[in-house]
Coordinates of C-alpha atoms and ligand atoms in Angstrom, one line a residue:
M1 CA -50.0 -140.9 -5.3
G2 CA -49.5 -142.1 -8.8
Y3 CA -50.7 -142.0 -12.3
P4 CA -52.8 -140.4 -13.7
L5 CA -52.7 -137.7 -11.1
H6 CA -48.9 -137.6 -11.2
R7 CA -46.9 -137.4 -14.4
L8 CA -43.3 -136.5 -13.7
S9 CA -42.7 -135.9 -17.4
R10 CA -44.7 -132.6 -17.1
L11 CA -41.6 -130.9 -15.8
R12 CA -39.4 -132.2 -18.6
K13 CA -41.3 -130.5 -21.3
N14 CA -38.6 -128.1 -22.4
E15 CA -35.0 -127.1 -21.8
R16 CA -35.7 -124.1 -19.6
L17 CA -38.1 -126.0 -17.4
R18 CA -35.6 -128.9 -17.1
R19 CA -32.9 -126.4 -16.1
M20 CA -35.2 -124.8 -13.6
I21 CA -35.7 -128.1 -11.8
G22 CA -32.2 -129.3 -12.3
E23 CA -30.8 -130.6 -9.0
T24 CA -27.1 -130.5 -9.9
R25 CA -25.1 -127.9 -11.7
I26 CA -21.4 -127.8 -12.7
S27 CA -19.8 -124.5 -12.5
I28 CA -16.4 -123.1 -13.5
D29 CA -15.9 -122.5 -9.8
D30 CA -15.7 -126.3 -9.2
L31 CA -12.8 -126.9 -11.6
I32 CA -9.1 -127.5 -11.1
M33 CA -6.8 -127.8 -14.1
P34 CA -3.7 -130.0 -13.7
Y35 CA -0.4 -129.4 -15.5
F36 CA 2.8 -131.4 -16.0
I37 CA 5.9 -129.1 -15.8
I38 CA 9.3 -129.8 -17.4
T39 CA 12.5 -127.9 -17.4
G40 CA 13.7 -126.0 -20.4
K41 CA 12.4 -123.1 -22.5
K42 CA 9.5 -123.1 -24.9
A43 CA 9.2 -126.8 -24.3
I44 CA 6.0 -128.6 -25.2
E45 CA 5.8 -132.3 -25.4
P46 CA 2.5 -134.0 -26.3
I47 CA 1.4 -137.0 -24.2
E48 CA 0.3 -139.7 -26.6
S49 CA -2.2 -141.3 -24.4
M50 CA -3.8 -138.0 -23.3
P51 CA -4.6 -136.1 -26.5
G52 CA -4.6 -132.4 -26.0
I53 CA -2.5 -132.5 -22.8
C54 CA 1.3 -131.7 -22.9
R55 CA 4.3 -131.5 -20.7
I56 CA 5.2 -127.9 -20.7
S57 CA 8.0 -125.6 -19.5
I58 CA 7.4 -122.8 -17.1
D59 CA 7.2 -120.1 -19.8
N60 CA 4.4 -122.0 -21.5
L61 CA 2.8 -122.6 -18.1
I62 CA 2.6 -118.8 -17.6
K63 CA 0.8 -118.5 -20.9
E64 CA -1.6 -121.3 -20.0
T65 CA -2.4 -119.9 -16.6
K66 CA -3.2 -116.5 -18.0
E67 CA -5.9 -118.3 -20.1
V68 CA -7.0 -120.3 -17.1
E69 CA -7.3 -117.1 -15.1
Q70 CA -9.3 -115.4 -17.9
L71 CA -11.7 -118.4 -18.1
G72 CA -12.4 -118.0 -14.4
I73 CA -11.0 -121.4 -13.4
P74 CA -10.1 -120.9 -9.7
A75 CA -7.1 -123.2 -9.4
I76 CA -4.3 -125.2 -11.0
L77 CA -2.6 -128.4 -9.8
L78 CA 1.1 -128.8 -10.6
F79 CA 3.1 -132.0 -11.2
G80 CA 6.8 -131.7 -11.7
I81 CA 9.0 -133.8 -13.9
P82 CA 12.6 -133.3 -12.8
E83 CA 15.7 -133.6 -15.0
K84 CA 17.3 -136.2 -12.7
K85 CA 15.9 -138.8 -10.3
D86 CA 17.6 -140.5 -7.4
A87 CA 16.9 -142.9 -4.6
L88 CA 15.7 -140.3 -2.2
G89 CA 13.7 -138.2 -4.6
S90 CA 15.8 -135.2 -3.6
Q91 CA 14.6 -133.0 -6.6
A92 CA 11.2 -133.0 -5.0
Y93 CA 12.3 -130.9 -2.0
V94 CA 15.2 -128.7 -3.3
K95 CA 14.6 -125.0 -3.2
D96 CA 14.9 -124.6 -6.9
G97 CA 13.1 -127.7 -8.0
I98 CA 10.9 -127.6 -11.0
V99 CA 7.6 -127.2 -9.0
Q100 CA 9.1 -124.6 -6.7
R101 CA 10.3 -122.5 -9.6
A102 CA 7.0 -122.9 -11.4
V103 CA 5.0 -121.8 -8.3
R104 CA 7.2 -118.7 -7.8
E105 CA 6.9 -117.6 -11.4
V106 CA 3.1 -118.2 -11.7
K107 CA 2.5 -116.4 -8.4
K108 CA 4.6 -113.4 -9.6
E109 CA 2.5 -113.2 -12.8
I110 CA -0.9 -114.2 -11.6
P111 CA -1.1 -113.7 -7.8
A112 CA -4.9 -114.3 -7.6
L113 CA -4.8 -117.8 -9.1
T114 CA -4.8 -120.6 -6.5
I115 CA -1.8 -122.8 -6.9
I116 CA -2.1 -126.4 -5.6
T117 CA 1.0 -128.6 -5.7
D118 CA 1.1 -132.4 -5.8
V119 CA 3.3 -133.7 -3.0
C120 CA 4.7 -137.1 -3.9
L121 CA 8.0 -138.7 -4.7
C122 CA 7.1 -141.0 -7.6
S123 CA 8.3 -138.7 -10.4
Y124 CA 11.5 -138.0 -8.4
T125 CA 12.7 -141.5 -7.4
V126 CA 14.6 -143.8 -9.7
H127 CA 12.3 -146.7 -8.8
G128 CA 9.1 -144.7 -9.4
H129 CA 7.6 -145.5 -6.0
C130 CA 5.8 -142.8 -4.0
G131 CA 8.1 -143.4 -1.1
I132 CA 11.7 -144.3 -0.4
V133 CA 12.7 -147.9 -0.4
K134 CA 14.6 -149.6 2.4
D135 CA 15.4 -153.3 2.2
G136 CA 13.1 -153.7 -0.8
E137 CA 10.1 -152.1 1.0
I138 CA 8.6 -148.7 1.0
D139 CA 9.6 -147.0 4.3
N140 CA 6.5 -145.1 5.5
D141 CA 8.0 -143.2 8.4
S142 CA 11.1 -141.8 6.6
T143 CA 9.0 -141.0 3.5
I144 CA 6.6 -138.8 5.4
E145 CA 9.5 -136.6 6.6
L146 CA 10.5 -136.1 3.0
L147 CA 7.0 -135.3 2.0
A148 CA 6.8 -132.8 4.8
R149 CA 10.0 -131.2 3.5
T150 CA 8.6 -131.2 0.0
A151 CA 5.3 -129.6 1.1
L152 CA 7.2 -126.9 3.1
S153 CA 9.4 -126.0 0.1
H154 CA 6.2 -125.6 -2.0
A155 CA 4.7 -123.4 0.6
Q156 CA 7.8 -121.3 0.8
A157 CA 7.6 -120.9 -3.0
G158 CA 4.1 -119.6 -2.6
A159 CA 1.8 -122.6 -3.0
D160 CA -1.7 -121.9 -1.5
I161 CA -2.6 -125.6 -1.1
V162 CA -0.3 -128.7 -0.9
A163 CA -1.8 -132.0 -2.0
P164 CA -0.1 -135.1 -0.6
S165 CA -0.8 -138.0 -2.9
A166 CA 1.7 -140.7 -1.7
M167 CA -0.9 -142.5 0.5
M168 CA 1.6 -142.8 3.4
D169 CA 0.2 -143.2 6.9
G170 CA 0.5 -140.0 8.9
Q171 CA 1.5 -137.8 5.9
V172 CA -1.1 -135.2 6.6
K173 CA -0.2 -134.9 10.3
T174 CA 3.6 -134.6 9.5
I175 CA 3.0 -132.0 6.8
R176 CA 0.7 -129.9 8.9
E177 CA 3.2 -129.9 11.8
N178 CA 6.1 -129.0 9.5
L179 CA 4.1 -126.2 7.9
D180 CA 2.9 -124.8 11.2
N181 CA 6.3 -125.0 12.9
N182 CA 7.8 -122.9 10.0
G183 CA 5.1 -120.3 10.0
Y184 CA 3.0 -121.6 7.2
R185 CA -0.2 -121.9 9.2
K186 CA -2.3 -120.6 6.3
T187 CA -1.2 -123.1 3.7
A188 CA -4.0 -125.5 3.2
I189 CA -3.8 -129.3 2.7
M190 CA -5.9 -131.1 0.1
S191 CA -5.3 -134.7 0.9
Y192 CA -5.6 -137.6 -1.6
S193 CA -7.3 -139.4 1.2
A194 CA -9.1 -142.3 -0.5
K195 CA -6.8 -143.0 -3.4
Y196 CA -7.2 -146.4 -4.9
A197 CA -4.5 -148.7 -6.4
S198 CA -6.2 -148.1 -9.8
S199 CA -5.4 -149.0 -13.4
F200 CA -7.0 -145.8 -14.4
Y201 CA -3.7 -143.9 -13.7
G202 CA -1.9 -145.5 -16.7
P203 CA -1.7 -142.5 -19.0
F204 CA -0.6 -140.3 -16.1
R205 CA 2.4 -142.5 -15.5
E206 CA 3.4 -142.0 -19.1
A207 CA 2.9 -138.2 -18.6
A208 CA 4.8 -138.0 -15.4
N209 CA 7.3 -140.7 -16.1
S210 CA 6.5 -142.3 -12.8
S211 CA 5.7 -146.0 -13.3
P212 CA 7.0 -148.2 -10.5
Q213 CA 10.1 -150.1 -11.7
F214 CA 9.2 -153.1 -9.5
G215 CA 6.1 -154.3 -7.9
D216 CA 3.0 -152.0 -7.8
R217 CA 1.4 -149.5 -5.5
K218 CA -1.0 -151.9 -3.7
L219 CA 1.1 -151.8 -0.5
Y220 CA 0.1 -148.2 0.1
Q221 CA -2.8 -147.3 -2.2
M222 CA -6.3 -148.7 -1.4
N223 CA -7.9 -151.9 -2.6
P224 CA -10.7 -151.0 -5.1
A225 CA -12.9 -153.5 -3.3
N226 CA -13.1 -151.4 -0.1
S227 CA -15.5 -148.7 0.9
D228 CA -15.5 -148.8 4.8
E229 CA -11.7 -148.3 4.6
A230 CA -12.2 -145.1 2.6
I231 CA -14.2 -143.7 5.5
S232 CA -11.4 -144.7 7.9
E233 CA -8.8 -143.0 5.6
I234 CA -10.8 -139.8 5.4
K235 CA -11.6 -139.7 9.1
L236 CA -7.9 -140.0 9.9
D237 CA -6.9 -137.3 7.4
V238 CA -9.6 -134.9 8.7
E239 CA -8.3 -135.5 12.2
E240 CA -4.7 -134.9 11.1
G241 CA -5.7 -131.6 9.6
A242 CA -6.7 -132.0 6.0
D243 CA -8.8 -129.0 4.8
I244 CA -10.1 -130.8 1.7
V245 CA -10.3 -134.5 1.2
M246 CA -10.1 -136.3 -2.1
V247 CA -11.6 -139.5 -3.7
K248 CA -9.6 -140.8 -6.7
P249 CA -10.4 -142.0 -9.3
A250 CA -13.9 -140.5 -9.7
L251 CA -16.1 -142.4 -12.1
A252 CA -15.7 -145.9 -10.9
Y253 CA -15.9 -144.6 -7.3
L254 CA -19.0 -142.5 -7.3
D255 CA -20.4 -144.6 -4.4
I256 CA -17.4 -143.7 -2.3
I257 CA -17.9 -140.0 -3.1
S258 CA -21.5 -140.3 -2.1
R259 CA -20.7 -142.1 1.2
V260 CA -18.1 -139.5 2.1
R261 CA -20.6 -136.8 1.4
D262 CA -23.1 -138.4 3.8
E263 CA -20.6 -138.9 6.6
F264 CA -18.4 -135.7 6.5
T265 CA -18.9 -132.0 6.2
V266 CA -15.4 -131.1 4.8
P267 CA -15.1 -130.1 1.1
I268 CA -14.7 -133.1 -1.2
A269 CA -12.6 -133.1 -4.3
A270 CA -12.8 -135.9 -6.9
Y271 CA -10.1 -136.6 -9.4
N272 CA -11.3 -137.3 -12.9
V273 CA -8.1 -139.2 -13.7
S274 CA -6.0 -139.7 -16.8
G275 CA -7.6 -143.1 -17.7
E276 CA -11.0 -141.6 -17.6
Y277 CA -9.8 -138.8 -19.9
A278 CA -8.0 -141.2 -22.3
M279 CA -11.1 -143.5 -22.7
V280 CA -13.4 -140.7 -23.7
K281 CA -10.8 -139.0 -25.9
A282 CA -10.0 -142.2 -27.8
A283 CA -13.7 -143.0 -28.4
S284 CA -14.6 -139.5 -29.5
Q285 CA -11.6 -139.3 -31.9
R286 CA -13.2 -142.3 -33.6
G287 CA -16.6 -140.7 -33.6
W288 CA -18.0 -143.3 -31.2
L289 CA -18.9 -140.9 -28.5
E290 CA -19.9 -137.2 -28.4
E291 CA -17.1 -135.7 -26.3
K292 CA -18.8 -132.6 -25.0
K293 CA -22.0 -134.3 -24.0
I294 CA -20.2 -137.2 -22.4
V295 CA -17.9 -135.0 -20.4
L296 CA -20.6 -132.7 -19.1
E297 CA -22.7 -135.8 -18.1
M298 CA -19.7 -137.3 -16.3
L299 CA -18.9 -134.2 -14.4
T300 CA -22.5 -133.7 -13.5
S301 CA -22.6 -137.2 -12.1
I302 CA -19.4 -136.6 -10.1
K303 CA -21.1 -133.5 -8.5
R304 CA -24.4 -135.3 -8.1
A305 CA -22.6 -138.0 -6.1
G306 CA -21.5 -135.3 -3.7
A307 CA -18.1 -133.8 -4.9
D308 CA -17.6 -130.1 -4.4
I309 CA -14.5 -129.8 -6.5
I310 CA -13.4 -131.7 -9.7
I311 CA -9.9 -132.0 -10.9
T312 CA -10.1 -132.6 -14.6
Y313 CA -7.9 -132.4 -17.7
W314 CA -11.0 -131.0 -19.4
A315 CA -11.2 -128.0 -17.1
K316 CA -10.4 -125.4 -19.8
E317 CA -12.7 -127.0 -22.4
V318 CA -15.5 -127.3 -19.8
A319 CA -15.1 -123.6 -18.8
K320 CA -15.4 -122.6 -22.5
W321 CA -18.5 -124.8 -23.0
L322 CA -20.1 -123.4 -19.9
K323 CA -19.4 -119.9 -21.0
S324 CA -21.0 -120.3 -24.5
Ligands
PBG1 C1 1.2 -139.4 -7.8 C2 -0.1 -139.3 -8.5 C3 -0.7 -140.1 -9.5 C4 -1.8 -139.5 -10.0 C5 -1.9 -138.2 -9.3 N1 -0.8 -138.2 -8.4 C6 -0.2 -141.4 -10.0 C7 -0.1 -142.6 -9.2 O1 -0.5 -142.7 -8.0 O2 0.4 -143.6 -9.8 C8 -2.7 -140.0 -11.0 C9 -3.5 -138.9 -11.8 C10 -4.2 -139.4 -13.0 O3 -4.1 -140.5 -13.4 O4 -4.7 -138.5 -13.7 N2 1.3 -140.4 -6.8

């Protein structure tokens, strides 16, 4: 084995040959497009640190999702930004909350599109934490009850998949039980299982107006230094009933995606988060990087690491690039 008998470059001779022996492909079927939803009519608010992404009202979301549907993107992920916040994040689980209304209206217009809803309290609480605060601390066990109420209200509105992202212990179990007890046995759960306490979420917090007003999220999100712990988190979520597990962020955590692929058979989603988006956008706007090539390379790497599904703010652009 070896040179001169073997020359691996023989199969790199031209584009078609390279495609033929390509081991990884990204497809439109892999993509999920996230949206930030606000109240009002014809509202569209650009997010400074995420060029091209806006907070939009439901009427604009309907227009957007028609395009998403035409492009063949299978699913959208909804984040709600309520008009008012309170200590218990109550706008997260009211029947006519922003996400619940958005889900109902999109389902009515485009029933075939898969709707995934983010289930968390951080955009809905005055302090911006993902759970409710008691005596200065996040109270895990009362938070998961509220997350379960939130998930049920999303399912009742017509969500196909609920996606708990608060990183509270037992959130998947509590949500699964509440859905089942209320007849929503077919609503799936995509759990943000291995979600790290990452600085890559900065632009998102501007978008969702969800920065913690005191402390940080290290008491519930994972330490970026840990890999074994991600396996423990995912194992627990699968046991609790998660249908899809997620690793987040994606790019700095490809080793985690790869390990999870080796150890589990469940579908894996990777979240190509706001900070990953912002970095590439900023550099490409200056002409320092070629956006399309960089994005396709990044998404290919995320799939090569083992992800089945990619949540990305580039979903629409990628779908257009893949079509042309
Ligand atoms: C809510 C949530 C966050 C993201 C998704 N769901 C922010 C956070 O945990 O602070 C981040 C997504 C992104 O950065 O694109 N808990």
